XYZ file of C-alpha atoms in Angstrom:
568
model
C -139.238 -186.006 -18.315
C -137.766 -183.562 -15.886
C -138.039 -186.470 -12.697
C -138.999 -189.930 -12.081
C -138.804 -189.088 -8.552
C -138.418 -186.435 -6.076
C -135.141 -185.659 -3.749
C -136.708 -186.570 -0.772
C -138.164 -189.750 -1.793
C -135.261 -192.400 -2.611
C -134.269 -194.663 -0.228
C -132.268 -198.162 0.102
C -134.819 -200.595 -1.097
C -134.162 -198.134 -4.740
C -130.813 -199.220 -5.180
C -130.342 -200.382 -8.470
C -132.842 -198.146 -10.100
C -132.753 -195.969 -13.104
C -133.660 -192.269 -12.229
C -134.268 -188.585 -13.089
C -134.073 -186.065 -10.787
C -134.740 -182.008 -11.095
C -134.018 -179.517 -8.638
C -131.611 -176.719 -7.099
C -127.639 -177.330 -5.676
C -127.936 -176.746 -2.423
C -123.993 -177.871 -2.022
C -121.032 -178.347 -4.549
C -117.926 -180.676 -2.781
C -114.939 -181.015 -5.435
C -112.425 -183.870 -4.615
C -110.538 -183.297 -7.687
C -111.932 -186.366 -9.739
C -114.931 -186.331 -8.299
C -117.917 -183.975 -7.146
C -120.237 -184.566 -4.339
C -123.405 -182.460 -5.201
C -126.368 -182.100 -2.407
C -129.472 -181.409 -5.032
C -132.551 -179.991 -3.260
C -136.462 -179.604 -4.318
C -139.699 -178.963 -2.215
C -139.433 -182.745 -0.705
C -136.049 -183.092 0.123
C -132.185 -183.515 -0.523
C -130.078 -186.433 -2.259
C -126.515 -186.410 -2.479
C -125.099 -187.024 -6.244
C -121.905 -188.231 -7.481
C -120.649 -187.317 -10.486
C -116.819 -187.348 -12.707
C -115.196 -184.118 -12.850
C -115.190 -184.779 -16.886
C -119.101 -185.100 -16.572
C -119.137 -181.340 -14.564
C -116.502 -179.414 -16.609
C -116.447 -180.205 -20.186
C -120.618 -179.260 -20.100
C -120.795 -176.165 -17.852
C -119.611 -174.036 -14.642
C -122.157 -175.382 -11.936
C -123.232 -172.753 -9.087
C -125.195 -172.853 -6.085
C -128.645 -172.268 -7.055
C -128.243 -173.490 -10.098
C -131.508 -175.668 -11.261
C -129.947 -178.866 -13.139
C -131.612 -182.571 -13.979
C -129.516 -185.175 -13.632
C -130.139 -188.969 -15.272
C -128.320 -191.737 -13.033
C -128.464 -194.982 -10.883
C -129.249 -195.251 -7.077
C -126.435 -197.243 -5.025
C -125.753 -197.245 -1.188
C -123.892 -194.595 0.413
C -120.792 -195.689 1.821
C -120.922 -192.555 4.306
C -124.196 -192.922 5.961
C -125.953 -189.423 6.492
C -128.513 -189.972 9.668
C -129.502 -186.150 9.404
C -131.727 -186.469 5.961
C -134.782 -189.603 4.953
C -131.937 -190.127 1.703
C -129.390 -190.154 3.629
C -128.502 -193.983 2.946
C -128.206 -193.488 -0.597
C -126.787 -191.602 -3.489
C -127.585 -191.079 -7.233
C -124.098 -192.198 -9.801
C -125.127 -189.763 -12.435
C -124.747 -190.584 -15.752
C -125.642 -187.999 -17.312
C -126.465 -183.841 -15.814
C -128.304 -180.626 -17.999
C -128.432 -177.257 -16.528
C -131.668 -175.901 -16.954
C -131.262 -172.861 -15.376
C -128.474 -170.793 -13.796
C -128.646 -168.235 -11.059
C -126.708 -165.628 -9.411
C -124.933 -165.633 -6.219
C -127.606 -165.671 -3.652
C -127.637 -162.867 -1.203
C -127.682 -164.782 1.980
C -127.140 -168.314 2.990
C -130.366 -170.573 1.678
C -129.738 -172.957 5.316
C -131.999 -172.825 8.422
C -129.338 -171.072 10.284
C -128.993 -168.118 7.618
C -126.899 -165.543 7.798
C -129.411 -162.910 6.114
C -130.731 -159.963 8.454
C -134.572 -159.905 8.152
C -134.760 -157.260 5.571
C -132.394 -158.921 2.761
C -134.629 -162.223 4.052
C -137.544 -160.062 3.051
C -136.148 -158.355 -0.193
C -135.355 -161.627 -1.921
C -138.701 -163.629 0.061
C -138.638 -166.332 -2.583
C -135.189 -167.082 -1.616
C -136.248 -167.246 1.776
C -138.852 -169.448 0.940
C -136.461 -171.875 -0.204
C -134.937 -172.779 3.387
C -136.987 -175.672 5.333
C -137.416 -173.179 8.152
C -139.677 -171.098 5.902
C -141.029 -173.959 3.783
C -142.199 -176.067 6.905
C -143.630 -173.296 8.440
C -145.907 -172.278 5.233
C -146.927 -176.232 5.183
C -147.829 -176.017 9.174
C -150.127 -173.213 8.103
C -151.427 -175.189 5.584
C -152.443 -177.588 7.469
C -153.888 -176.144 10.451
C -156.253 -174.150 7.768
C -157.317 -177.776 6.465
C -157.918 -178.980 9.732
C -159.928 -176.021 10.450
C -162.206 -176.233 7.544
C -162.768 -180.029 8.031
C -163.698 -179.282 11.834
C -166.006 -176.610 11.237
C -167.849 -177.848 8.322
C -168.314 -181.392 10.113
C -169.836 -179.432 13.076
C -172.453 -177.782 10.621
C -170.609 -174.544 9.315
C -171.422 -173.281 6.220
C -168.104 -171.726 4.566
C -169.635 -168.455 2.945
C -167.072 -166.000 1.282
C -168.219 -161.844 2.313
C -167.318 -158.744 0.001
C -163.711 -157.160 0.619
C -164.541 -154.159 -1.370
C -167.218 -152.599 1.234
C -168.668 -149.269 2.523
C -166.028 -146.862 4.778
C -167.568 -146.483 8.585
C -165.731 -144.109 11.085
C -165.526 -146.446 13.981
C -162.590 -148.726 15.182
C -159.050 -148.738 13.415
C -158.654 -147.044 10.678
C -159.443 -148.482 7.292
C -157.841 -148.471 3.992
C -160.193 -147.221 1.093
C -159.975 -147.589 -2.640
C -161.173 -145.023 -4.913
C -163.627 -145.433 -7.623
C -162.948 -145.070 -11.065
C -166.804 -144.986 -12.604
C -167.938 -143.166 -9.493
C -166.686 -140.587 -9.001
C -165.196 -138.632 -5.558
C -166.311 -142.468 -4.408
C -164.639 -144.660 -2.580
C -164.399 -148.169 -1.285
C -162.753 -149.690 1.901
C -161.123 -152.872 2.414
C -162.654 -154.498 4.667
C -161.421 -154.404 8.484
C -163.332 -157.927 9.351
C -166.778 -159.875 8.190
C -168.375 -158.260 11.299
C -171.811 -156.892 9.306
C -172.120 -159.171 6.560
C -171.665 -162.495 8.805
C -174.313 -161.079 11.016
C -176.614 -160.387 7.692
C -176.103 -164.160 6.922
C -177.579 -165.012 10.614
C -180.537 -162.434 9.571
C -180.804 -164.422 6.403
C -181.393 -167.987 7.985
C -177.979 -169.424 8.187
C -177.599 -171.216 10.976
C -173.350 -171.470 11.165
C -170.852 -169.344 9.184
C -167.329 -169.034 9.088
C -164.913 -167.920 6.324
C -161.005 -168.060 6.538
C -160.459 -164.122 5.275
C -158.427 -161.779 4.523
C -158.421 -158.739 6.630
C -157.508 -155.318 6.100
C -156.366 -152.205 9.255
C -154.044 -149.465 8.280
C -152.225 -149.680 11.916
C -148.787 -149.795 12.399
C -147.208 -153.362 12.021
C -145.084 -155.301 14.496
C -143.888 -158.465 15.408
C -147.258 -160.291 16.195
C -149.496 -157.739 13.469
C -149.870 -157.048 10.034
C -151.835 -154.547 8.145
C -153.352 -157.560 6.106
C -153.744 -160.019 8.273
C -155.934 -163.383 8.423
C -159.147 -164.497 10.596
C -160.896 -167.573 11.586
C -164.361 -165.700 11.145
C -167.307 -167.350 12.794
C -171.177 -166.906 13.952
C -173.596 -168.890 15.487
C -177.500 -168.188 15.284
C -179.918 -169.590 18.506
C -176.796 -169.413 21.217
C -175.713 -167.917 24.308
C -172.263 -166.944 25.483
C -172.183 -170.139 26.908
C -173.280 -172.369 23.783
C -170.060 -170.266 22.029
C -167.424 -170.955 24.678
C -167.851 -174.192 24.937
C -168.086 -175.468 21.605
C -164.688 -173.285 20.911
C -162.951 -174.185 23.384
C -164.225 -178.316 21.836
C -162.744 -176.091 18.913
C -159.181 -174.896 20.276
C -158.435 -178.074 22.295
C -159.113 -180.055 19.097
C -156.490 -178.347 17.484
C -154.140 -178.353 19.832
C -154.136 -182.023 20.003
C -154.187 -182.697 15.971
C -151.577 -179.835 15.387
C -149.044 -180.792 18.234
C -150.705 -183.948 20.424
C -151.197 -181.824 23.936
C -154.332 -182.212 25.736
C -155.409 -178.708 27.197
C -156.993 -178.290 30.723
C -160.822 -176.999 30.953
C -160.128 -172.905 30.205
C -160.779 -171.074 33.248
C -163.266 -168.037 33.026
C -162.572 -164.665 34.479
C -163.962 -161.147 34.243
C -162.509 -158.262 32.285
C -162.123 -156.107 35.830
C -160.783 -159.726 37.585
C -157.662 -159.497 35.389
C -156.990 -156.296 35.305
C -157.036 -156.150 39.405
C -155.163 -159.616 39.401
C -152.774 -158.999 36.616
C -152.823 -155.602 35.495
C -153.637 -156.380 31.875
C -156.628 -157.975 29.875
C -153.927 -160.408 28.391
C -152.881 -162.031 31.572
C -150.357 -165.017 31.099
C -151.046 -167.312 33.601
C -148.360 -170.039 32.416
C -147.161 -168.755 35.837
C -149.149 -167.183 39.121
C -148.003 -163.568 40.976
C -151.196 -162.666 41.043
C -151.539 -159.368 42.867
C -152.280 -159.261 46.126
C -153.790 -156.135 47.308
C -152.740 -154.224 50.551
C -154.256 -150.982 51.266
C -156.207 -153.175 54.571
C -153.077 -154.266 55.458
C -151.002 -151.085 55.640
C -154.082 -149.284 56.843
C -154.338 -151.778 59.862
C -150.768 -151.630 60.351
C -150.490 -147.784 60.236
C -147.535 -148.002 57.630
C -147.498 -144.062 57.248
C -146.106 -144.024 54.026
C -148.500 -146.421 52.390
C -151.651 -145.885 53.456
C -152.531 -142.426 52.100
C -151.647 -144.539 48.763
C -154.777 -145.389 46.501
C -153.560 -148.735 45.763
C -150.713 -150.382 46.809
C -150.537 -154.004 45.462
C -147.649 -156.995 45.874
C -146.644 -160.213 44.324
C -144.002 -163.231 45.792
C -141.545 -164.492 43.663
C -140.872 -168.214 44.889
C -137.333 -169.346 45.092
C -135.793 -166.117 43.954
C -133.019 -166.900 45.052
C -131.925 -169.674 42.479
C -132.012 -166.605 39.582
C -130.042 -164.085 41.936
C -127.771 -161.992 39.973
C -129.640 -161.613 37.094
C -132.626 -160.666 39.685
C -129.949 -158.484 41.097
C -129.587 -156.753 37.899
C -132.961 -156.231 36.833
C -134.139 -155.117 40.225
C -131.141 -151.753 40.103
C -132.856 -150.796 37.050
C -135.857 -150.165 38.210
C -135.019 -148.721 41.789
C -136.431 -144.804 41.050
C -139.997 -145.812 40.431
C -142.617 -146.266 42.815
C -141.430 -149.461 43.546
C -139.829 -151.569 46.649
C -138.658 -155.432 47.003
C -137.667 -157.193 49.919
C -135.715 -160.376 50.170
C -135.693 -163.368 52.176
C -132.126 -165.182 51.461
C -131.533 -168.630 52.827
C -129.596 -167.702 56.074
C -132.990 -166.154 57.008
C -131.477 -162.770 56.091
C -134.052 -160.037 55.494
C -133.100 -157.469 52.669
C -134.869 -154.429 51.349
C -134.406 -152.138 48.861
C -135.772 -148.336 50.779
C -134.180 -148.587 54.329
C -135.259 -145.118 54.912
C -138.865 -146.141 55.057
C -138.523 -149.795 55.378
C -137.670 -150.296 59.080
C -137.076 -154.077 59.907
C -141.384 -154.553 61.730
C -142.392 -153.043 58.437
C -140.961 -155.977 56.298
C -141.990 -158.645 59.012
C -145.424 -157.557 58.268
C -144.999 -158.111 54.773
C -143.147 -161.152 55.144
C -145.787 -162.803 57.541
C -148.818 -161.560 55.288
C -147.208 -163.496 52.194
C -146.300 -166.297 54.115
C -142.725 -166.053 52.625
C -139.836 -168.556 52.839
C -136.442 -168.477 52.674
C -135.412 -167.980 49.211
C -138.449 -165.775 47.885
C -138.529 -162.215 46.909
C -141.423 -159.816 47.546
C -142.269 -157.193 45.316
C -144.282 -154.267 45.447
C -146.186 -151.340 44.063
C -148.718 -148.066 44.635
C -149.414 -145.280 43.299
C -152.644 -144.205 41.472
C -154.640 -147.455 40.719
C -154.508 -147.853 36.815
C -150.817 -146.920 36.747
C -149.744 -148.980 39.323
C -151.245 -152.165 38.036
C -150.239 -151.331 34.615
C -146.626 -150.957 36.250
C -147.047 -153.967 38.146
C -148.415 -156.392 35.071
C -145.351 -155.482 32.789
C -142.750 -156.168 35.875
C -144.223 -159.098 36.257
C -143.995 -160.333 32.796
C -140.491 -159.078 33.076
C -139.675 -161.045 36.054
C -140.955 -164.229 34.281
C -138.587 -163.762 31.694
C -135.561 -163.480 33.954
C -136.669 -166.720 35.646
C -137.864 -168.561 32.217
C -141.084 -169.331 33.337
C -142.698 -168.396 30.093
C -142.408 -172.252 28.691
C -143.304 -172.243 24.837
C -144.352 -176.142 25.079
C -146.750 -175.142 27.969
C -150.324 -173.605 26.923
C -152.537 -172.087 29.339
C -155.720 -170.802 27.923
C -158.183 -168.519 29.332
C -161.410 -166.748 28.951
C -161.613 -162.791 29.801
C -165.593 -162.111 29.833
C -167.685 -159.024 30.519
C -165.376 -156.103 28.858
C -166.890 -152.973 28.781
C -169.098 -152.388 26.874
C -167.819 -148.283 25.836
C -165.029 -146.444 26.882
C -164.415 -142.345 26.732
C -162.024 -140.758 24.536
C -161.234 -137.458 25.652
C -159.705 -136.001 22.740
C -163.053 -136.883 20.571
C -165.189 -135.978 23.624
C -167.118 -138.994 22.791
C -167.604 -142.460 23.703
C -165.800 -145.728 21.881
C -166.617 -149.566 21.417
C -164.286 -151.419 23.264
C -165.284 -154.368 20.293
C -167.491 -153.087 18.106
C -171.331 -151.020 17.756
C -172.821 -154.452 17.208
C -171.788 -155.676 21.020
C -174.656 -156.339 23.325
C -174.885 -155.629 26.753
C -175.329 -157.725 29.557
C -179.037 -158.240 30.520
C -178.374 -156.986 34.228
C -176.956 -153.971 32.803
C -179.394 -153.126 30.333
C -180.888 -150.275 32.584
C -178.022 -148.197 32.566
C -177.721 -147.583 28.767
C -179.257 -143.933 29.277
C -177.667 -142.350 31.854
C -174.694 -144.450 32.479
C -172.929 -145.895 29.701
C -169.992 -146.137 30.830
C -170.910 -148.461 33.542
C -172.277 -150.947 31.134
C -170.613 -154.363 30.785
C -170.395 -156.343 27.853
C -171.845 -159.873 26.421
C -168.271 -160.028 25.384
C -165.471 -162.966 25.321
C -161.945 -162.540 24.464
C -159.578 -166.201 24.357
C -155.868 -165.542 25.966
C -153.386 -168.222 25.347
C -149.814 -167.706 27.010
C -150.732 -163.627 27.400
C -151.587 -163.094 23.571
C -154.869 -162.426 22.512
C -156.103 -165.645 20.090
C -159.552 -164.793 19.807
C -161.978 -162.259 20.204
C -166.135 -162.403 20.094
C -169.224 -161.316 21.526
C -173.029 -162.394 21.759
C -174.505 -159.229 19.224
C -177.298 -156.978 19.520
C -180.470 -158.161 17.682
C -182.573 -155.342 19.525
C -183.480 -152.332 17.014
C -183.684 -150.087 20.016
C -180.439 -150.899 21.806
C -178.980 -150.787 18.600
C -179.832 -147.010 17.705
C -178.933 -145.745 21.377
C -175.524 -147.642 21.329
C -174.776 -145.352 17.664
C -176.163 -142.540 20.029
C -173.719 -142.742 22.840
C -170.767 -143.414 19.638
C -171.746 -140.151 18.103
C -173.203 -140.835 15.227
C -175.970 -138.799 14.220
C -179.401 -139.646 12.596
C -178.055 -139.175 9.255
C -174.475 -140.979 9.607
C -176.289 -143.963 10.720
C -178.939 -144.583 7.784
C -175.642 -142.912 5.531
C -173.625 -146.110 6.816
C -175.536 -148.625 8.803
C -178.969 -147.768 6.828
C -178.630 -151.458 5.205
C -178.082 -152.996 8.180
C -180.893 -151.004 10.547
C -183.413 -152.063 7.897
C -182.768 -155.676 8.602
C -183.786 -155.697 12.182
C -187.605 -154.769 10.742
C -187.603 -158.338 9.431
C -187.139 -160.772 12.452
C -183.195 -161.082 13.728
C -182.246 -164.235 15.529
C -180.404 -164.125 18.725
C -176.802 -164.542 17.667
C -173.264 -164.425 18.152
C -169.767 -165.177 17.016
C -165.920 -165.147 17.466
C -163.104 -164.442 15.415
C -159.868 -165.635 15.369
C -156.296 -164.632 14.376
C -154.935 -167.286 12.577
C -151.259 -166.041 12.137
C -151.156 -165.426 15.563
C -152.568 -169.239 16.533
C -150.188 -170.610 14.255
C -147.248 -168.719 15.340
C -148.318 -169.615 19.204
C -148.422 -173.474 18.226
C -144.479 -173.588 16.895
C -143.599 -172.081 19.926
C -142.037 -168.640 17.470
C -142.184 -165.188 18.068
C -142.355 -163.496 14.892
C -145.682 -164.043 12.401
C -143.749 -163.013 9.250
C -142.512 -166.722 9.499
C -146.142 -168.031 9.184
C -146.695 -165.737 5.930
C -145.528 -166.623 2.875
C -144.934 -162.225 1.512
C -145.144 -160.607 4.738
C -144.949 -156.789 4.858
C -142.299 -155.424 7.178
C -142.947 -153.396 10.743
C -143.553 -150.214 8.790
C -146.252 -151.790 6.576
C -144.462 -151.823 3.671
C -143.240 -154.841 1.182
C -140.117 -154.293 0.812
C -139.914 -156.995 -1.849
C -142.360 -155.409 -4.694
C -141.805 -151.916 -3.361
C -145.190 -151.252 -2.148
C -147.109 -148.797 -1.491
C -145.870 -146.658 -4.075
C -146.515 -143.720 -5.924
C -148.836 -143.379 -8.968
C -148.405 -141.747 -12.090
C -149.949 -138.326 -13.049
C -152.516 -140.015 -15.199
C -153.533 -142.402 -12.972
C -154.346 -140.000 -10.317
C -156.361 -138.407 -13.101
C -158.122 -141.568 -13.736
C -159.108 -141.967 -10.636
C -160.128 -138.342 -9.884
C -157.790 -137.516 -7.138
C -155.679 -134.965 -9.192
């Protein structure tokens, strides 16, 4: 047999016993008569000792090399606290090699010295190290918890085609061409969206599915181009009925995956926390909110303000603690249409414009925010979406000077009532800000016609720590608001029965008010070990140009199989 036990298994109360182990050497220590040999497998690491005559007259042992060793378990005379085996070692009696390896590229420890992209060339190596390995079990087992939550709350797991029908709306799709038909082709599917709302036509109550997704976008840090949902929907429910049973849903999680009790999640509109934050991913692990000003400087007739179209602040409390790095930050960003004042603890007042900032002019300031000693003030103006745009990433910045963006601190939130359509100019058209299959609010129903763009959305989006978990929406099960929402998108009489025909045809036989939510599971994973990087949550990641790097993929195909396929 290649084991009787595992490495990570043994422990004092097995001294004595007779045992076969299998696995790689992590570690090779020669002290002339003797080698000390760290052996590692999926469970764990035991230390062997064996006689220099038992290593050499058999074979040259490496690192990496996969051996199984026969032996007895005694007591460690040099306790090792660090690993579960730590209080005992194997006296091997006897050792085969049953396979050798190379030199690894990098160092197989947590702390390895291998850049990303050799980490990504040789990914099984990678996958060796307990940083990788624990990670890939953490998924594992937030997906099991998942599936036991949802399916004891009455979901019905249902898997939905991959291979479907290319739409031209949202991001841009991969497709797949046909061999038997052909100039035909397939796309991979972007999400579940149609087919989960098909299964709510056809009389299931609760879906979800843990799926693959597919978006040919550009990768980065905290997005792949195959990436991995939480896909639900809900028939019979209300955006209420759907926020709170997943936020039951999140907070559940939360305390089976890492034992912290969330707070109730605060609800706030789409325009809220854009005025309030400057982004519809607010972080709210800390405040500096915006306050607005345009009253204040029109009151106080601050000439150079006022003709502004927004000016906006936010206090920084005890700046002062964080100064030169403030310092620092603050001279980088001195040219823009920016100003600060400070208020240092010898009641000092600082600014950073004294040609328009005379010293009234920051007492108003300092009076409106009710500053004290010790805090900085920081403003903003300009044209209104720039400036808050401006403002939201300095503030973000800010928080990261002063470390208030705690990893073990999780601060959920609800952003509600996106619009419902937004205008591209270069297409001349209008866009979902979700999807086609959003419905509108009730109250704003009576704009559809003759102003879309005014429309707000039935929509829900779940913001944990300023990243974007989740993302759902109650979904049109009107025939009529259906067609005019394709209208305003563009689509003409003849694209929508050529794609959405199928799904059109449905509403003629009785759709139930419905509605669902998505979410990203490499993302909530990655968010819940406190990491910043998703490739460490997925087992063959591709890299930030979309490529694996590993298999060599995409690449190009032969003559004939171009021919096969009818694209040469």
């Amino acid at each position: 047999m290649y084991r009787t036990h595992n490495c990570g298994e043994l422990r004092k109360k097995d001294v004595e016993k007779k045992v076969v182990l299998s696995g790689w050497v992590k570690k090779i220590r020669n002290l002339g008569s003797l080698f000390f040999i760290d052996i590692r497998d999926y469970f764990g690491i035991t230390q062997l000792i064996l006689s220099k005559e038992l290593v050499t007259k058999n074979f040259f042992l490496g690192k990496e090399f996969i051996i199984r060793v026969k032996g007895k378990v005694v007591e460690r005379l040099s306790k090792n606290n660090n690993i579960p085996t730590g209080e005992i070692e194997i006296l091997v009696s006897h050792i085969d090699l049953l396979n050798s390896s190379l030199s690894p590229p990098f160092t197989i420890e947590n702390e390895t010295d291998g850049n990303e992209e050799i980490r990504m060339i040789y990914r099984y190596l990678d996958i060796r190290r307990d940083f990788i390995k624990n990670n890939l079990i953490t998924r594992h087992n937030l997906v099991l918890e998942i599936r036991n939550f949802l399916s004891e709350n009455g979901f019905l797991e249902i898997e939905t085609p991959i291979l479907i029908n290319y739409t031209p709306e949202g991001a841009r799709s991969f497709v797949v061409p046909s061999r038997i038909h052909t100039d035909k082709f397939y796309a991979l599917a972007q999400s579940p969206q149609l087919f989960k709302q098909l299964l709510m036509i056809g009389g299931i109550d609760k879906y979800f599915q843990i799926v693959k997704c597919f978006r040919d976008e550009d990768s980065r840090s905290d997005r792949q181009i195959e990436f991995t949902q939480i896909d639900c929907e809900m028939s019979f429910v209300k955006e209420h009925d759907i926020l709170a049973f997943f936020e039951h849903f999140i907070k559940h999680i939360f305390i089976k995956m890492k034992n912290v009790q969330l707070d109730s999640f605060p609800c706030i509109s789409y325009s809220n926390a854009v005025k309030m934050y400057g982004t519809d991913s607010p972080d709210i692990r800390f405040d500096m909110s915006f306050v607005e000003l345009n009253d204040l400087v029109k009151n106080k007739n601050i000439n150079f303000l006022k003709t502004q179209e927004l000016v906006i602040g936010i206090k920084i409390i005890k700046y002062h603690n964080y100064h030169d790095k403030m310092n620092c930050f603050l001279k980088k960003i001195e040219n823009g249409n920016f100003f600060w004042i400070k208020y240092l603890y010898d009641r000092t007042l600082l600014s950073s414009n004294q040609n328009f900032l005379n010293e009234k002019i920051i007492n108003i300031f300092v009076k409106y925010f009710e500053a004290l000693p010790g805090d900085l003030l920081f403003f903003s103006y300009g044209k209104k979406i720039k400036t808050r745009e401006e403002l939201g990433k300095i503030r973000l910045k800010i928080a990261d000077f002063l470390k208030l963006k705690n990893s073990k601190i999780f601060k959920p939130l609800w952003i509600k009532d996106l619009p419902l359509l937004e205008w591209e100019e270069e297409s001349k058209r209008y866009k979902a800000v979700h999807h086609p299959f959003t419905s509108p609010k009730e109250e704003d129903v009576h704009l559809l016609e003759r102003y879309p763009k005014k429309i707000r959305s039935k929509s829900y989006d779940l913001i944990i720590n300023g990243i974007e978990i989740g993302s759902g929406s109650i979904r049109i099960h009107n025939k009529n608001i259906q067609n005019i929402i394709f209208r305003h998108l563009g689509f003409s009489r003849k694209e929508i029965e050529s794609r959405f025909g199928f799904f059109i045809k449905a509403f003629e036989y009785g759709v139930p008010p419905h509605g669902g939510i998505a979410f990203g599971l490499d993302r909530l994973v990655n968010l819940l070990e406190g990491n910043k990087n998703i490739k460490n949550f997925i087992a063959f990641p591709k890299n930030n140009y979309g490529k694996d790097i590993m298999i060599n993929a995409p690449s190009i195909l032969e003559k004939e199989k171009l021919k096969e396929l009818h694209l040469r």
